[in-house]
Coordinates of C-alpha atoms in Angstrom, one line a residue:
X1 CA 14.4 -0.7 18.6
X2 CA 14.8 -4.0 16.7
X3 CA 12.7 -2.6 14.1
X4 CA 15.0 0.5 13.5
X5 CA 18.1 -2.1 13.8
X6 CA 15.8 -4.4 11.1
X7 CA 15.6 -1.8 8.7
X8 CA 19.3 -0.4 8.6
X9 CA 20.3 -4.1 8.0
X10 CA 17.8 -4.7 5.1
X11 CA 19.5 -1.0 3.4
X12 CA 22.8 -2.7 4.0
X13 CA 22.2 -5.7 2.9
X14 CA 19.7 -4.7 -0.4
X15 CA 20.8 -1.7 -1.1
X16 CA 24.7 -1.1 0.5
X17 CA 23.4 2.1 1.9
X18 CA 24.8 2.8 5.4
X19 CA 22.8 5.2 7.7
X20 CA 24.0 9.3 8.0
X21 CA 23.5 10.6 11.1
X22 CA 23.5 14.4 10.0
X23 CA 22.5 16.3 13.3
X24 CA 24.3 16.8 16.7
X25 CA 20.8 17.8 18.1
X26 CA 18.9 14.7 16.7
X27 CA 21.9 11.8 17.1
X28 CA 19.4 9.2 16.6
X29 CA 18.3 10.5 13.2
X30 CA 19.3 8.3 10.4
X31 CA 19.4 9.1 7.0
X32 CA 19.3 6.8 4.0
X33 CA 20.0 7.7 0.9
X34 CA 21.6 6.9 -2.8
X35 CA 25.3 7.1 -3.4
X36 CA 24.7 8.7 -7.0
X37 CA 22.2 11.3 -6.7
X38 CA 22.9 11.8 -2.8
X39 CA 18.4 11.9 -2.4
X40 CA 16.7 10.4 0.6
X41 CA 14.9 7.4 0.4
X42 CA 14.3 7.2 3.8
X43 CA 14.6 8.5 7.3
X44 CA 14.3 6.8 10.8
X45 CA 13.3 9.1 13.2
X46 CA 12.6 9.2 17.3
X47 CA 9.7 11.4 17.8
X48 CA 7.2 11.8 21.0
X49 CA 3.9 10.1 20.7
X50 CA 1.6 13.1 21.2
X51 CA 3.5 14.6 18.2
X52 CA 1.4 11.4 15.8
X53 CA -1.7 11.8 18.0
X54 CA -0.9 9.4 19.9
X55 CA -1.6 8.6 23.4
X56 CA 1.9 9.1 25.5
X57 CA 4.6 11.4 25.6
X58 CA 7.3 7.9 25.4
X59 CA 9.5 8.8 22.5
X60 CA 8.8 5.8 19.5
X61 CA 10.7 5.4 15.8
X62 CA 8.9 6.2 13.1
X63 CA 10.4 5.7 9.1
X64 CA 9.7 8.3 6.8
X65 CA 9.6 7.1 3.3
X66 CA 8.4 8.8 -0.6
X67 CA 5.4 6.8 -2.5
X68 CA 4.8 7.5 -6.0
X69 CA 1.2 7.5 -6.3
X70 CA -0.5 10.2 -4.1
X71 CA -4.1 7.9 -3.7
X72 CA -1.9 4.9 -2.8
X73 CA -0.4 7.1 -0.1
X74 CA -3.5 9.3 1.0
X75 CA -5.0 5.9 1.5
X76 CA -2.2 4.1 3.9
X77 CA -2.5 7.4 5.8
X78 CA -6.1 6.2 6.5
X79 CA -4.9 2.9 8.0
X80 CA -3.0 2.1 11.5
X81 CA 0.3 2.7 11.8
X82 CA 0.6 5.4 9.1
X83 CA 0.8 9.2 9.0
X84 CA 1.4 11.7 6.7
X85 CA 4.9 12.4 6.6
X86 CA 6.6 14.0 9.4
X87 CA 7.9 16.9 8.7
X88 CA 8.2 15.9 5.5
X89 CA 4.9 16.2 4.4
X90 CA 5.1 17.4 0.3
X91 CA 5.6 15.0 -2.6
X92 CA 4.1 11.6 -1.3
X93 CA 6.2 11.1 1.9
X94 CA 4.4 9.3 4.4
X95 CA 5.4 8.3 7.9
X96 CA 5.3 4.1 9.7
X97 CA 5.1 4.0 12.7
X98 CA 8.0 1.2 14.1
X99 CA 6.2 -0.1 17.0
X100 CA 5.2 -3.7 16.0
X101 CA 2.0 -1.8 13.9
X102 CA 3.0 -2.1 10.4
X103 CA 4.7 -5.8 9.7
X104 CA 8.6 -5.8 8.3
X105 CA 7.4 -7.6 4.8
X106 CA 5.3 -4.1 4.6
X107 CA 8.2 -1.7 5.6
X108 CA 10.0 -3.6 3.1
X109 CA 8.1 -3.2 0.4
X110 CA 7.6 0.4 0.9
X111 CA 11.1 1.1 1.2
X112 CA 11.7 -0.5 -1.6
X113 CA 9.3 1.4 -3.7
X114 CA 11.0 4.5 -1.8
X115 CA 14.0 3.6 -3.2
X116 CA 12.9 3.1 -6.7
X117 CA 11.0 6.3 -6.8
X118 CA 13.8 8.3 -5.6
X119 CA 16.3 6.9 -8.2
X120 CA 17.9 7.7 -11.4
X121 CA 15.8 5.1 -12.8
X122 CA 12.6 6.3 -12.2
X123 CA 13.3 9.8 -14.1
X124 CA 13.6 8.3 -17.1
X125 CA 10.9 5.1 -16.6
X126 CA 7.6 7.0 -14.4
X127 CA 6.7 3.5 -13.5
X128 CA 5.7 2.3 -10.0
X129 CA 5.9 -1.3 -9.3
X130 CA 2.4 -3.2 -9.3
X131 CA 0.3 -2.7 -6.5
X132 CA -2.6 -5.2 -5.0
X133 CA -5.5 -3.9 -4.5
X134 CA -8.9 -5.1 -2.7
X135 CA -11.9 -3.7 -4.6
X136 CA -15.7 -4.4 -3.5
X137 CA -18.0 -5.8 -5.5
X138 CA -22.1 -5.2 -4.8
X139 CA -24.2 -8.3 -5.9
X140 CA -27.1 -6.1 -5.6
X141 CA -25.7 -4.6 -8.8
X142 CA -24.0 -7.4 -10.2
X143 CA -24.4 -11.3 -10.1
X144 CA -20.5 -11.3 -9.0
X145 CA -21.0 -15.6 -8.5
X146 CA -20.9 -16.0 -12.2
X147 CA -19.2 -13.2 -13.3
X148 CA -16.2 -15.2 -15.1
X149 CA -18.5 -18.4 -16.5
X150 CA -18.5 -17.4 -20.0
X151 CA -15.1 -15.5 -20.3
X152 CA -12.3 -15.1 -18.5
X153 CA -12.1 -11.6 -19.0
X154 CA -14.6 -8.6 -17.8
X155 CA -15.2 -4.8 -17.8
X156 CA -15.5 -3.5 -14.4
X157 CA -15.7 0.1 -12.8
X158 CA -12.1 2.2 -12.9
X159 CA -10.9 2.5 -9.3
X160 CA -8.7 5.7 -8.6
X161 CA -5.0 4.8 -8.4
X162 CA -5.1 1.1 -10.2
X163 CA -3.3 0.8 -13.3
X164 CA -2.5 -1.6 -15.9
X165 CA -0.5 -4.7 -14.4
X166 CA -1.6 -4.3 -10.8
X167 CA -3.4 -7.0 -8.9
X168 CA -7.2 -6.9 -7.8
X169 CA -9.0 -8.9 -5.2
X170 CA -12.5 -9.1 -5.8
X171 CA -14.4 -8.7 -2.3
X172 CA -18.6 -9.4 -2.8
X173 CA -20.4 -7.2 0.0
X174 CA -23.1 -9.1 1.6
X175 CA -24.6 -11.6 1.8
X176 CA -21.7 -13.1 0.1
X177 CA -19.3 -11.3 2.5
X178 CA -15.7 -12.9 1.4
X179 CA -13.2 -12.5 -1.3
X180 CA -14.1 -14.3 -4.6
X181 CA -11.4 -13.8 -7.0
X182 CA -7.9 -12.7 -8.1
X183 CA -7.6 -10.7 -11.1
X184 CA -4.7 -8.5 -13.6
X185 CA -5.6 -5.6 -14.2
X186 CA -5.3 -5.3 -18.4
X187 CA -6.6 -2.1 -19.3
X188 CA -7.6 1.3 -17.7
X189 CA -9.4 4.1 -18.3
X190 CA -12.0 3.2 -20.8
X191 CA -14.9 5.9 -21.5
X192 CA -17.9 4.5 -19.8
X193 CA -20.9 7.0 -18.7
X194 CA -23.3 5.0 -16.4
X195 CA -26.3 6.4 -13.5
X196 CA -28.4 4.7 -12.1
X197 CA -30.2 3.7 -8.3
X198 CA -27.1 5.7 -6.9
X199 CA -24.9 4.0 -8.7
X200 CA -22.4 6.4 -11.0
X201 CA -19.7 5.1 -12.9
X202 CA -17.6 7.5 -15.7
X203 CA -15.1 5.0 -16.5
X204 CA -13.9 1.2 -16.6
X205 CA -11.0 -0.7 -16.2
X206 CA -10.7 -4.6 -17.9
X207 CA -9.8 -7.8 -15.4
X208 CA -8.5 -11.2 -16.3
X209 CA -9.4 -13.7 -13.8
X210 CA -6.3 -15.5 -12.2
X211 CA -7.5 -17.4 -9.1
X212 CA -11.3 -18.3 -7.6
X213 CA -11.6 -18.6 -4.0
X214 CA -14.5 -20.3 -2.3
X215 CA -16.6 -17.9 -0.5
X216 CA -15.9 -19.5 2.8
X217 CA -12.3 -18.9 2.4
X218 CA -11.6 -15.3 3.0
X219 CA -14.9 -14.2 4.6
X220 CA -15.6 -11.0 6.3
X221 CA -14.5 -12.5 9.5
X222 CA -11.6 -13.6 8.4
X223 CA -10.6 -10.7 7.5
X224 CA -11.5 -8.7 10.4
X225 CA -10.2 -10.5 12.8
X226 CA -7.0 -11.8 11.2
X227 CA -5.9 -8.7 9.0
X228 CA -7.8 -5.8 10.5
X229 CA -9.6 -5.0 7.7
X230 CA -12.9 -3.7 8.9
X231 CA -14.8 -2.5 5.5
X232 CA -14.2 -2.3 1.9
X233 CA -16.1 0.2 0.9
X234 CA -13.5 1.0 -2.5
X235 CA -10.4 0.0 -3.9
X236 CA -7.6 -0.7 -0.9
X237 CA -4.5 -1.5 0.3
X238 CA -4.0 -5.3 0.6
X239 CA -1.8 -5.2 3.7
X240 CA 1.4 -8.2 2.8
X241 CA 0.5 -10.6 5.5
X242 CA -3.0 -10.8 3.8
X243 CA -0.9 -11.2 0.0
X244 CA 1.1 -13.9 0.9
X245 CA -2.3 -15.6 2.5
X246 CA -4.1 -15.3 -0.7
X247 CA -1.3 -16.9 -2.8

């Protein structure tokens, strides 16, 4: 409940939108959406557990809001606290779950991009805001320690979904285990045709370093046990508690 009440007030607030409750059979339904071109940005429903696959028939509130990249949101889906959206499952909608799952900095920020991608705006701009992104790095393949000693600046392999402008966190697998680096993305989409020892890469992207983290400073442990984040086995979400963390 103090989520649902959290979320209004931010749309208030932010946005002055004030909630529409549009059916007599669903009072608790609440619509928001933008005073010029009247679309949705987002919808608080009450919906029974077993409905999300979830243990319980208890009703719980879920928010309902439209992402602009389909990866980004095929890939939340994959993550607690997220579903595809219900009943609202075509162009990017996706469904968080208002239980305490998904923090209020992440609602926020999805909302916001909700909002953006259901605007005026965004017809005439196609941009998304940037995104952060974890994205693994094999030493097996790569000696990731000194991968920024002689330039500041490196080719890497093009993960689906990352553009120009969005953040990257570099994570080395094991024995490293932890997160080594912060990086912009500059460039995407270069032409690259690589195979080899299972390895397959068709294009790359180019990264600027920005930050260096000692390995014992966002380890594997770490990150399990404080951010849930239980493998990284391509590019990923970087949920906001973890953002703010690495800043």
């Amino acid at each position: 409940m103090k989520l649902r009440e959290d979320i209004l007030r931010y749309a208030r607030d932010k946005y002055k939108t004030e909630p529409e409750y549009l059916w007599r059979r669903f009072p608790r339904y609440a619509v928001l959406r933008h005073d010029d071109n009247r679309k949705w940005y987002g919808l608080i429903m009450d919906v029974p557990r077993e409905n999300l696959g979830l243990q319980g028939k208890e009703r719980v509130d879920i928010l309902n809001v439209k992402l602009s990249d389909p990866f980004y949101a095929d890939m939340l889906t994959r993550q607690e606290g997220y579903f595809k959206g219900y009943h609202i499952s075509r162009g990017n909608w996706i469904s968080i779950l208002l239980d305490g799952t998904v923090a209020m900095k992440e609602i926020q920020s999805l909302l916001d991009e909700s909002f953006l991608v259901t605007s005026k705006k965004y017809k005439k701009t196609k941009e998304r805001p940037p995104k952060e992104w974890l994205i693994p790095a094999n030493p097996k393949y790569y000696d990731i320690l000194h991968a920024f000693d002689k330039k500041g600046e490196i080719d890497w392999k093009q993960g689906n979904g990352i553009l120009i402008g969005d953040t990257v966190f570099m994570y080395a697998a094991a024995p490293i285990s932890a997160i080594l680096y912060k990086c912009t993305v500059t460039k995407t989409n270069i032409p690259y045709d690589y195979s080899e020892n299972g390895l397959t890469i068709k294009s790359l992207m180019k990264i600027k370093l920005l930050k260096r983290y000692e390995p014992d400073d966002f380890t594997f442990e770490l990150l399990k046990e404080d951010y849930g984040i239980y493998a990284v086995r391509g590019p990923r979400y970087v949920p906001n508690s973890l953002s703010e963390a690495l800043k």
